[in-house]
Amino acid sequence: MTKPSPDDPKTLVSTDWLAAHLKDPDLRVLDASWYLPDAGRSGLAEYQAGHIPGARFFDIDDISDQRSELPHMVPPVEKFMSRMRAMGVGDGHQVVVYDGAGLFSAARVWWLFRLMGHDNVAVLDGGLPKWQAEGKPVTTAAPVIRDRHMTVQRRNRMVRDVTDVARAAKLGDHVIIDARAPGRFRGEVAEPRPGMRSGHIPGSRNVFYQDLLDADGTMKSLAALRAAFTDAGVDLDKPAITTCGSGVTAAVLALALERLGKTDHSLYDGSWSEWGMYADLPIATGAA
């Protein structure tokens, strides 16, 4: 059976949808390719080698709070606004975000736009790999940029800090969902960043972000998404906090929850890069 089209300009759109709307005057496409330090890939270099026509490069590491020692934390509102204006992205635009892995770092930028109060943003299902596999156009040409004002109304409820998460873990009034690979969650595999302890936040549940994707890198059907969460012991009736290694793939979980119609979710921005660094924070190992 063919999976139904995901097209929803507030969450996820297909490559066919984007191709049909590519010349819309108020569409803005962002290439948010980002990779772990040990991946041996550069998002910017890949963008320069070929990108979807009109796409701007969104540098996750640069458009962040660089006052923090933690990687790519949420940028100050003023920085986000000014960088988006310089990229020609602003009020009234429909934004589509993609990445070079399929469906990975683009979700982080989707979540960041939502945090900043913008709902007309979607992730490209299957990303650049699916776009290219279908023979759709790519270019090396730089986009024409025109300034566009952006209004920001930050939704603080969508992001959590370490104090919030520690409280939630103690009280059990939220379900904490970890997007990392099972070996990292269980503490059996060393973290990719040096100095990190291994394990997970006590009481959290593990939904590996790749288990939400089909073999072609597109997001699974709604029924399969729901099953992935419930099979992992996630109580979808509780407010959710998503987490991962550094706040990137936690956003894939957030996107999946939003697809399921669950809106009471937030993201732990520091994620394991913060929790795993502090010896006074409790950790658990094993499957639970």
CSV table of N, CA and C in Angstrom, one decimal, residues 34-38 58-76 79 104 108 111-112 159-160 180 184 191-196 243-250 267-278:
chain,number,residue,atom,x,y,z
A,34,TRP,N,23.3,19.5,8.7
A,34,TRP,CA,24.2,19.6,9.9
A,34,TRP,C,24.6,18.1,10.2
A,35,TYR,N,25.8,17.9,10.6
A,35,TYR,CA,26.2,16.5,10.9
A,35,TYR,C,27.0,16.5,12.2
A,36,LEU,N,27.0,15.4,12.9
A,36,LEU,CA,27.9,15.2,14.0
A,36,LEU,C,29.3,15.3,13.7
A,37,PRO,N,30.1,15.8,14.7
A,37,PRO,CA,31.6,16.0,14.3
A,37,PRO,C,32.3,14.8,13.7
A,38,ASP,N,31.9,13.6,14.1
A,38,ASP,CA,32.6,12.4,13.6
A,38,ASP,C,32.0,11.9,12.3
A,58,PHE,N,21.0,27.5,6.2
A,58,PHE,CA,20.8,27.8,7.6
A,58,PHE,C,21.9,27.1,8.5
A,59,ASP,N,22.8,27.9,9.0
A,59,ASP,CA,23.9,27.3,9.8
A,59,ASP,C,23.5,27.1,11.2
A,60,ILE,N,23.2,25.9,11.6
A,60,ILE,CA,22.7,25.6,13.0
A,60,ILE,C,23.7,26.0,14.1
A,61,ASP,N,25.0,25.8,13.8
A,61,ASP,CA,26.0,26.2,14.8
A,61,ASP,C,26.2,27.7,14.9
A,62,ASP,N,26.0,28.4,13.8
A,62,ASP,CA,26.2,29.9,13.8
A,62,ASP,C,25.0,30.6,14.4
A,63,ILE,N,23.8,30.2,13.9
A,63,ILE,CA,22.6,30.8,14.4
A,63,ILE,C,22.2,30.2,15.7
A,64,SER,N,22.9,30.5,16.7
A,64,SER,CA,22.8,29.9,18.1
A,64,SER,C,23.3,30.9,19.1
A,65,ASP,N,23.1,30.5,20.4
A,65,ASP,CA,23.6,31.3,21.5
A,65,ASP,C,25.1,31.0,21.7
A,66,GLN,N,26.0,31.8,21.1
A,66,GLN,CA,27.4,31.4,21.2
A,66,GLN,C,28.0,31.9,22.5
A,67,ARG,N,27.2,32.5,23.4
A,67,ARG,CA,27.7,32.7,24.8
A,67,ARG,C,27.7,31.5,25.6
A,68,SER,N,27.0,30.4,25.2
A,68,SER,CA,26.9,29.2,25.9
A,68,SER,C,28.0,28.3,25.5
A,69,GLU,N,28.5,27.5,26.4
A,69,GLU,CA,29.5,26.5,26.2
A,69,GLU,C,28.9,25.2,25.5
A,70,LEU,N,27.6,25.1,25.6
A,70,LEU,CA,26.9,24.0,25.0
A,70,LEU,C,26.6,24.2,23.5
A,71,PRO,N,26.6,23.1,22.7
A,71,PRO,CA,26.5,23.3,21.3
A,71,PRO,C,25.1,23.8,20.8
A,72,HIS,N,25.1,24.7,19.8
A,72,HIS,CA,23.9,25.2,19.1
A,72,HIS,C,22.7,25.4,20.0
A,73,MET,N,22.8,26.1,21.1
A,73,MET,CA,21.7,26.4,21.9
A,73,MET,C,20.8,27.5,21.2
A,74,VAL,N,19.6,27.6,21.7
A,74,VAL,CA,18.6,28.5,21.0
A,74,VAL,C,19.3,29.9,21.0
A,75,PRO,N,19.2,30.6,19.9
A,75,PRO,CA,19.8,31.9,19.8
A,75,PRO,C,19.0,33.0,20.5
A,76,PRO,N,19.5,34.1,20.9
A,76,PRO,CA,18.7,35.2,21.4
A,76,PRO,C,17.7,35.6,20.3
A,79,LYS,N,19.1,38.0,17.6
A,79,LYS,CA,20.0,37.3,16.7
A,79,LYS,C,19.2,36.6,15.6
A,104,PHE,N,16.7,14.8,9.5
A,104,PHE,CA,17.6,14.8,10.6
A,104,PHE,C,17.6,16.2,11.2
A,108,ARG,N,15.2,20.4,13.6
A,108,ARG,CA,15.7,21.3,14.6
A,108,ARG,C,15.3,22.7,14.2
A,111,TRP,N,11.6,23.3,14.5
A,111,TRP,CA,11.2,23.5,15.9
A,111,TRP,C,11.6,24.9,16.3
A,112,LEU,N,12.8,25.4,15.9
A,112,LEU,CA,13.2,26.7,16.2
A,112,LEU,C,12.3,27.8,15.7
A,159,VAL,N,10.4,25.1,25.2
A,159,VAL,CA,11.8,24.8,25.5
A,159,VAL,C,12.0,24.6,27.0
A,160,ARG,N,12.9,23.7,27.4
A,160,ARG,CA,13.1,23.4,28.8
A,160,ARG,C,14.6,23.5,29.1
A,180,ARG,N,18.1,9.3,21.2
A,180,ARG,CA,19.4,8.7,20.9
A,180,ARG,C,19.3,7.2,20.6
A,184,ARG,N,23.4,4.1,23.2
A,184,ARG,CA,23.8,5.3,23.9
A,184,ARG,C,22.8,5.5,25.1
A,191,GLU,N,29.6,8.2,24.4
A,191,GLU,CA,29.1,9.4,23.8
A,191,GLU,C,30.1,9.9,22.7
A,192,PRO,N,29.6,10.5,21.6
A,192,PRO,CA,30.5,11.1,20.6
A,192,PRO,C,31.3,12.3,21.1
A,193,ARG,N,30.8,13.0,22.1
A,193,ARG,CA,31.5,14.1,22.6
A,193,ARG,C,32.3,13.7,23.9
A,194,PRO,N,33.6,14.1,23.9
A,194,PRO,CA,34.4,13.7,25.0
A,194,PRO,C,34.0,14.3,26.3
A,195,GLY,N,34.2,13.5,27.4
A,195,GLY,CA,33.9,14.0,28.7
A,195,GLY,C,32.4,13.7,29.2
A,196,MET,N,31.6,13.2,28.3
A,196,MET,CA,30.2,12.9,28.7
A,196,MET,C,30.1,11.5,29.4
A,243,THR,N,14.4,14.9,24.3
A,243,THR,CA,15.8,15.1,24.5
A,243,THR,C,16.6,14.2,23.6
A,244,CYS,N,17.9,14.5,23.5
A,244,CYS,CA,18.8,13.6,22.6
A,244,CYS,C,20.2,13.9,23.1
A,245,GLY,N,21.2,14.0,22.1
A,245,GLY,CA,22.5,14.3,22.4
A,245,GLY,C,22.8,15.8,22.6
A,246,SER,N,22.3,16.6,21.7
A,246,SER,CA,22.5,18.1,21.7
A,246,SER,C,21.3,18.9,21.2
A,247,GLY,N,20.1,18.3,21.3
A,247,GLY,CA,18.9,19.0,20.9
A,247,GLY,C,18.5,19.0,19.5
A,248,VAL,N,19.2,18.2,18.7
A,248,VAL,CA,18.9,18.1,17.2
A,248,VAL,C,17.8,17.1,16.9
A,249,THR,N,18.1,15.8,17.2
A,249,THR,CA,17.2,14.8,16.9
A,249,THR,C,16.0,14.7,17.9
A,250,ALA,N,16.1,15.4,19.0
A,250,ALA,CA,14.9,15.6,19.9
A,250,ALA,C,13.8,16.3,19.1
A,267,LEU,N,11.1,20.8,24.3
A,267,LEU,CA,12.4,20.2,24.0
A,267,LEU,C,13.4,20.7,25.0
A,268,TYR,N,14.2,19.7,25.5
A,268,TYR,CA,15.3,20.0,26.4
A,268,TYR,C,16.5,20.5,25.6
A,269,ASP,N,16.8,21.8,25.6
A,269,ASP,CA,17.8,22.3,24.7
A,269,ASP,C,19.2,21.8,24.9
A,270,GLY,N,19.5,21.7,26.2
A,270,GLY,CA,20.9,21.3,26.6
A,270,GLY,C,21.1,19.8,26.3
A,271,SER,N,20.0,19.0,26.5
A,271,SER,CA,20.0,17.6,26.3
A,271,SER,C,21.2,16.9,27.0
A,272,TRP,N,21.7,15.8,26.4
A,272,TRP,CA,22.7,15.0,27.1
A,272,TRP,C,24.0,15.8,27.2
A,273,SER,N,24.3,16.7,26.2
A,273,SER,CA,25.5,17.5,26.3
A,273,SER,C,25.6,18.3,27.6
A,274,GLU,N,24.4,18.6,28.2
A,274,GLU,CA,24.4,19.3,29.5
A,274,GLU,C,24.3,18.3,30.6
A,275,TRP,N,23.3,17.4,30.5
A,275,TRP,CA,23.0,16.5,31.6
A,275,TRP,C,24.2,15.6,31.9
A,276,GLY,N,24.8,15.1,30.8
A,276,GLY,CA,25.9,14.1,31.0
A,276,GLY,C,27.2,14.7,31.4
A,277,MET,N,27.2,16.1,31.5
A,277,MET,CA,28.4,16.8,31.9
A,277,MET,C,28.5,17.0,33.4
A,278,TYR,N,27.4,17.0,34.1
A,278,TYR,CA,27.4,17.4,35.5
A,278,TYR,C,27.3,16.1,36.4
